[in-house]
Structure formats: C-alpha cells, structure tokens
Amino acid sequence: MKLNELNIFKNEKETLDFIRTNNLNLVSKTSSFEIKILTQIENLFLNYFQGKKLNLYDEIKNLQIELEIKAKFKTEFTQKVINALLDLKSGEITTYYDIGNKINSKAYRAIGNVCKSNPIPLIIPCHRVLRKNGEIGGFMGKSDKTWETDLKKQLLRIEGYKI
DNA sequence: CTACGCTCAGATA
DNA sequence: TATCTGAGCGTAG
C-alpha cells in the first residue's frame, strides 16, 4: 500500500469539504487487506495521540506502507533536510538554525520551506523544529497564531516536551 | 531572471 | 519587550 499524503484538518467541516471537493470516498473498493492496514494505522495514531513514544516513520514502514515522497524531495538539499528531520525522536526538538548547521547551510528560510512542503506531517516530524529564539515557528504552511501553530504546540506536549 | 518564504541578527524605541 | 530591516539561499514560476 502506498501513502503519499497525510492531511490534517481544523474540524469535521473542513474534513468533509476536502472529501467533497476532491471527490473522495471514505471507504471505497476497500479490500480486507486494506481494511486491516487501515485499522493498524488508526491504532498507531491513537497510541501516538495518547502519548506513547513512537517513531511514526518506522512504524509506518513496518506496516509495509510505501511513502511516496521521492518525487517531492529529489534535490540534495531537500533530502538532507528530510534526513535531519527523521533523526529526531519523539519528545526531542531542534531549530531551523541547528538543522542548517547539521547540513552545512545557512539557508534557514529554505529549510522552513522544505518543511512547508512536507506532504506527511507527523511522520516526517516538522513539528519538532522551532525557531532559534524559542518561538514556535510555522506549521503546515501557516505562521503566527493559527490553529496550525497551536497544533504544533499540542503535538510537542503530547510527546512530553515542556513548552 | 524574479519573487517568495515554517529564519536570523542587528537596530531602534 | 515589540517591531522593523536587510541579509541570506533554495525553490517555483
């Protein structure tokens, strides 16, 4: 099974709007094999949201799910950023500045842009990257005080990081 | 080539 | 402290 996108919505209405505008079905032509995998994914995230320390990237791969992210991250720069992100464990944080140091680049803003284009938040943990001055920074394309940045804080709290 | 952005450091009040 | 400004650099158009 392949996964190329993980979307997070503000509320049920936004979720339903997305499903409608993209002509999606909640469950369509789903085989029992797929149901089994989907159930495992559901349990994985339930555990994660209850505070269990999990490496979602590893867990997803263990379920034999292929992540279709190569097309999006094909330059050396973007791959370095992604690899640096994947090194982060649950409860661990870093900064855009530190990632820059790690990959030998001062393109801090460009690093943020890579995070912005992350099609699978949580699994590639962009939420663990903060600004150097301690501010929360952006999340899922949004900055300032938005539900997205609130969610970023919540995720860190769930992972046990004091914020 | 130009414009843009999940940034940073420095300046100013 | 809060807000602004320019530097900096990869990417999309």
Tab-separated table of C-alpha atoms (C1' of nucleotides) in Angstrom:
chain	number	residue	atom	x	y	z
A	1	MET	CA	0.000	0.000	0.000
A	2	LYS	CA	1.178	3.498	-0.761
A	3	LEU	CA	0.888	6.690	1.187
A	4	ASN	CA	1.674	9.980	-0.471
A	5	GLU	CA	-0.215	12.454	1.649
A	6	LEU	CA	-1.354	12.905	5.200
A	7	ASN	CA	-3.813	15.726	5.719
A	8	ILE	CA	-4.798	17.278	9.000
A	9	PHE	CA	-7.919	19.438	9.198
A	10	LYS	CA	-9.158	22.014	11.624
A	11	ASN	CA	-12.504	20.365	12.197
A	12	GLU	CA	-15.070	17.982	10.775
A	13	LYS	CA	-16.457	20.540	8.347
A	14	GLU	CA	-13.046	21.175	6.798
A	15	THR	CA	-12.551	17.439	6.543
A	16	LEU	CA	-15.844	16.870	4.781
A	17	ASP	CA	-15.235	19.822	2.466
A	18	PHE	CA	-11.923	18.318	1.430
A	19	ILE	CA	-13.506	14.946	0.787
A	20	ARG	CA	-16.251	16.512	-1.284
A	21	THR	CA	-14.118	18.880	-3.352
A	22	ASN	CA	-11.692	16.107	-4.176
A	23	ASN	CA	-14.360	13.557	-4.980
A	24	LEU	CA	-13.111	11.112	-2.391
A	25	ASN	CA	-14.968	8.352	-0.633
A	26	LEU	CA	-14.336	7.464	2.960
A	27	VAL	CA	-14.161	3.796	2.140
A	28	SER	CA	-14.291	2.668	-1.449
A	29	LYS	CA	-13.315	-0.526	-3.133
A	30	THR	CA	-11.531	-1.471	0.037
A	31	SER	CA	-10.221	-4.992	0.308
A	32	SER	CA	-9.991	-6.840	3.585
A	33	PHE	CA	-6.240	-6.483	3.365
A	34	GLU	CA	-6.571	-2.719	3.131
A	35	ILE	CA	-9.038	-2.652	5.994
A	36	LYS	CA	-6.512	-4.482	8.115
A	37	ILE	CA	-3.770	-1.995	7.287
A	38	LEU	CA	-6.065	0.976	7.827
A	39	THR	CA	-7.032	-0.380	11.227
A	40	GLN	CA	-3.393	-0.714	12.139
A	41	ILE	CA	-2.747	2.852	11.044
A	42	GLU	CA	-5.672	4.010	13.134
A	43	ASN	CA	-4.352	2.207	16.204
A	44	LEU	CA	-0.899	3.593	15.576
A	45	PHE	CA	-2.121	7.164	15.658
A	46	LEU	CA	-4.446	6.524	18.606
A	47	ASN	CA	-1.463	5.291	20.567
A	48	TYR	CA	0.606	8.230	19.440
A	49	PHE	CA	-2.031	10.763	20.473
A	50	GLN	CA	-2.295	9.082	23.858
A	51	GLY	CA	1.355	9.870	24.451
A	52	LYS	CA	3.060	6.644	23.543
A	53	LYS	CA	6.604	7.282	22.317
A	54	LEU	CA	6.589	6.035	18.784
A	55	ASN	CA	8.719	6.583	15.719
A	56	LEU	CA	5.872	7.017	13.293
A	57	TYR	CA	8.169	6.794	10.284
A	58	ASP	CA	9.480	3.389	11.361
A	59	GLU	CA	6.054	2.170	12.418
A	60	ILE	CA	4.518	3.095	9.093
A	61	LYS	CA	7.296	1.313	7.240
A	62	ASN	CA	6.812	-1.733	9.436
A	63	LEU	CA	3.272	-1.903	8.148
A	64	GLN	CA	4.702	-2.329	4.656
A	65	ILE	CA	3.451	1.081	3.661
A	66	GLU	CA	5.463	2.803	0.969
A	67	LEU	CA	5.951	6.517	1.328
A	68	GLU	CA	5.781	8.313	-1.980
A	69	ILE	CA	7.949	11.288	-1.163
A	70	LYS	CA	10.876	10.907	-3.515
A	71	ALA	CA	9.271	12.974	-6.249
A	72	LYS	CA	8.896	15.874	-3.891
A	73	PHE	CA	12.341	15.718	-2.315
A	74	LYS	CA	14.779	14.971	-5.073
A	75	THR	CA	17.435	17.643	-4.652
A	76	GLU	CA	20.403	17.095	-2.359
A	77	PHE	CA	19.348	19.975	-0.170
A	78	THR	CA	15.817	18.768	0.425
A	79	GLN	CA	16.994	15.228	1.132
A	80	LYS	CA	19.493	16.425	3.693
A	81	VAL	CA	16.786	18.375	5.441
A	82	ILE	CA	14.426	15.409	5.461
A	83	ASN	CA	17.106	13.087	6.786
A	84	ALA	CA	17.905	15.532	9.560
A	85	LEU	CA	14.228	15.613	10.460
A	86	LEU	CA	13.987	11.840	10.539
A	87	ASP	CA	16.803	11.705	13.094
A	88	LEU	CA	14.589	13.468	15.618
A	89	LYS	CA	12.968	11.274	18.233
A	90	SER	CA	9.650	11.781	19.916
A	91	GLY	CA	9.996	14.433	22.591
A	92	GLU	CA	13.135	15.820	21.021
A	93	ILE	CA	13.244	19.252	19.389
A	94	THR	CA	15.656	21.213	17.265
A	95	THR	CA	15.752	24.559	15.494
A	96	TYR	CA	15.918	25.656	11.878
A	97	TYR	CA	19.317	27.066	12.774
A	98	ASP	CA	20.618	23.756	14.136
A	99	ILE	CA	19.440	21.891	11.084
A	100	GLY	CA	21.322	24.436	8.987
A	101	ASN	CA	24.485	23.699	10.954
A	102	LYS	CA	23.972	19.986	10.600
A	103	ILE	CA	23.694	20.126	6.825
A	104	ASN	CA	26.200	22.939	6.340
A	105	SER	CA	23.823	25.554	5.105
A	106	LYS	CA	22.692	28.966	6.182
A	107	ALA	CA	19.501	28.713	4.194
A	108	TYR	CA	17.358	28.672	7.306
A	109	ARG	CA	14.414	30.016	5.478
A	110	ALA	CA	14.755	27.478	2.725
A	111	ILE	CA	14.779	24.790	5.416
A	112	GLY	CA	11.441	26.117	6.572
A	113	ASN	CA	10.215	25.908	3.026
A	114	VAL	CA	11.134	22.231	2.836
A	115	CYS	CA	9.117	21.635	5.991
A	116	LYS	CA	6.262	23.573	4.479
A	117	SER	CA	6.202	21.226	1.508
A	118	ASN	CA	6.183	18.127	3.707
A	119	PRO	CA	3.272	16.010	2.442
A	120	ILE	CA	3.272	13.745	5.500
A	121	PRO	CA	3.383	15.783	8.715
A	122	LEU	CA	3.856	13.826	11.971
A	123	ILE	CA	5.509	11.004	10.049
A	124	ILE	CA	8.211	13.415	8.915
A	125	PRO	CA	8.316	15.403	12.146
A	126	CYS	CA	8.458	19.045	11.065
A	127	HIS	CA	6.643	19.945	14.274
A	128	ARG	CA	9.866	19.297	16.208
A	129	VAL	CA	11.619	22.252	14.599
A	130	LEU	CA	11.346	25.576	16.409
A	131	ARG	CA	12.851	28.994	15.836
A	132	LYS	CA	16.189	29.698	17.425
A	133	ASN	CA	14.709	32.350	19.746
A	134	GLY	CA	12.290	29.797	21.150
A	135	GLU	CA	9.250	30.894	19.208
A	136	ILE	CA	7.069	28.174	17.827
A	137	GLY	CA	7.617	28.922	14.127
A	138	GLY	CA	5.237	27.824	11.430
A	139	PHE	CA	3.424	24.587	10.811
A	140	MET	CA	1.640	23.167	7.779
A	141	GLY	CA	2.104	26.346	5.803
A	142	LYS	CA	0.840	28.729	8.441
A	143	SER	CA	2.633	31.111	10.795
A	144	ASP	CA	1.611	33.401	13.611
A	145	LYS	CA	-1.216	32.409	15.910
A	146	THR	CA	-3.214	29.923	13.913
A	147	TRP	CA	-4.773	26.583	14.722
A	148	GLU	CA	-1.860	25.027	12.855
A	149	THR	CA	0.739	26.518	15.187
A	150	ASP	CA	-1.436	25.626	18.168
A	151	LEU	CA	-1.464	22.073	16.895
A	152	LYS	CA	2.314	22.157	16.617
A	153	LYS	CA	2.499	23.035	20.309
A	154	GLN	CA	-0.026	20.360	21.210
A	155	LEU	CA	1.971	17.728	19.376
A	156	LEU	CA	5.086	18.667	21.295
A	157	ARG	CA	3.176	18.478	24.555
A	158	ILE	CA	1.828	15.074	23.619
A	159	GLU	CA	5.407	13.987	23.041
A	160	GLY	CA	6.336	15.190	26.511
A	161	TYR	CA	8.211	18.328	25.559
A	162	LYS	CA	7.640	21.192	28.018
A	163	ILE	CA	6.619	24.258	26.091
B	1	DC	C1'	15.623	36.014	-14.037
B	2	DT	C1'	12.279	37.335	-10.270
B	3	DA	C1'	9.587	36.618	-6.273
B	4	DC	C1'	8.717	34.247	-2.207
B	5	DG	C1'	9.219	32.075	2.469
B	6	DC	C1'	7.663	27.402	8.934
B	7	DT	C1'	14.586	32.428	9.526
B	8	DC	C1'	18.253	35.147	11.765
B	9	DA	C1'	20.810	39.035	13.749
B	10	DG	C1'	21.007	43.664	14.443
B	11	DA	C1'	18.907	48.224	15.167
B	12	DT	C1'	15.606	51.160	17.160
B	13	DA	C1'	12.211	52.825	20.600
C	1	DT	C1'	9.976	43.900	25.384
C	2	DA	C1'	7.978	44.566	20.475
C	3	DT	C1'	8.514	45.614	15.800
C	4	DC	C1'	11.135	46.525	11.684
C	5	DT	C1'	15.012	45.693	8.072
C	6	DG	C1'	18.248	43.589	5.290
C	7	DA	C1'	20.932	39.522	4.513
C	8	DG	C1'	20.778	35.017	3.070
C	9	DC	C1'	19.714	30.976	-0.002
C	10	DG	C1'	16.994	27.114	-2.148
C	11	DT	C1'	12.904	26.577	-4.996
C	12	DA	C1'	8.973	27.543	-8.120
C	13	DG	C1'	7.325	30.119	-11.901
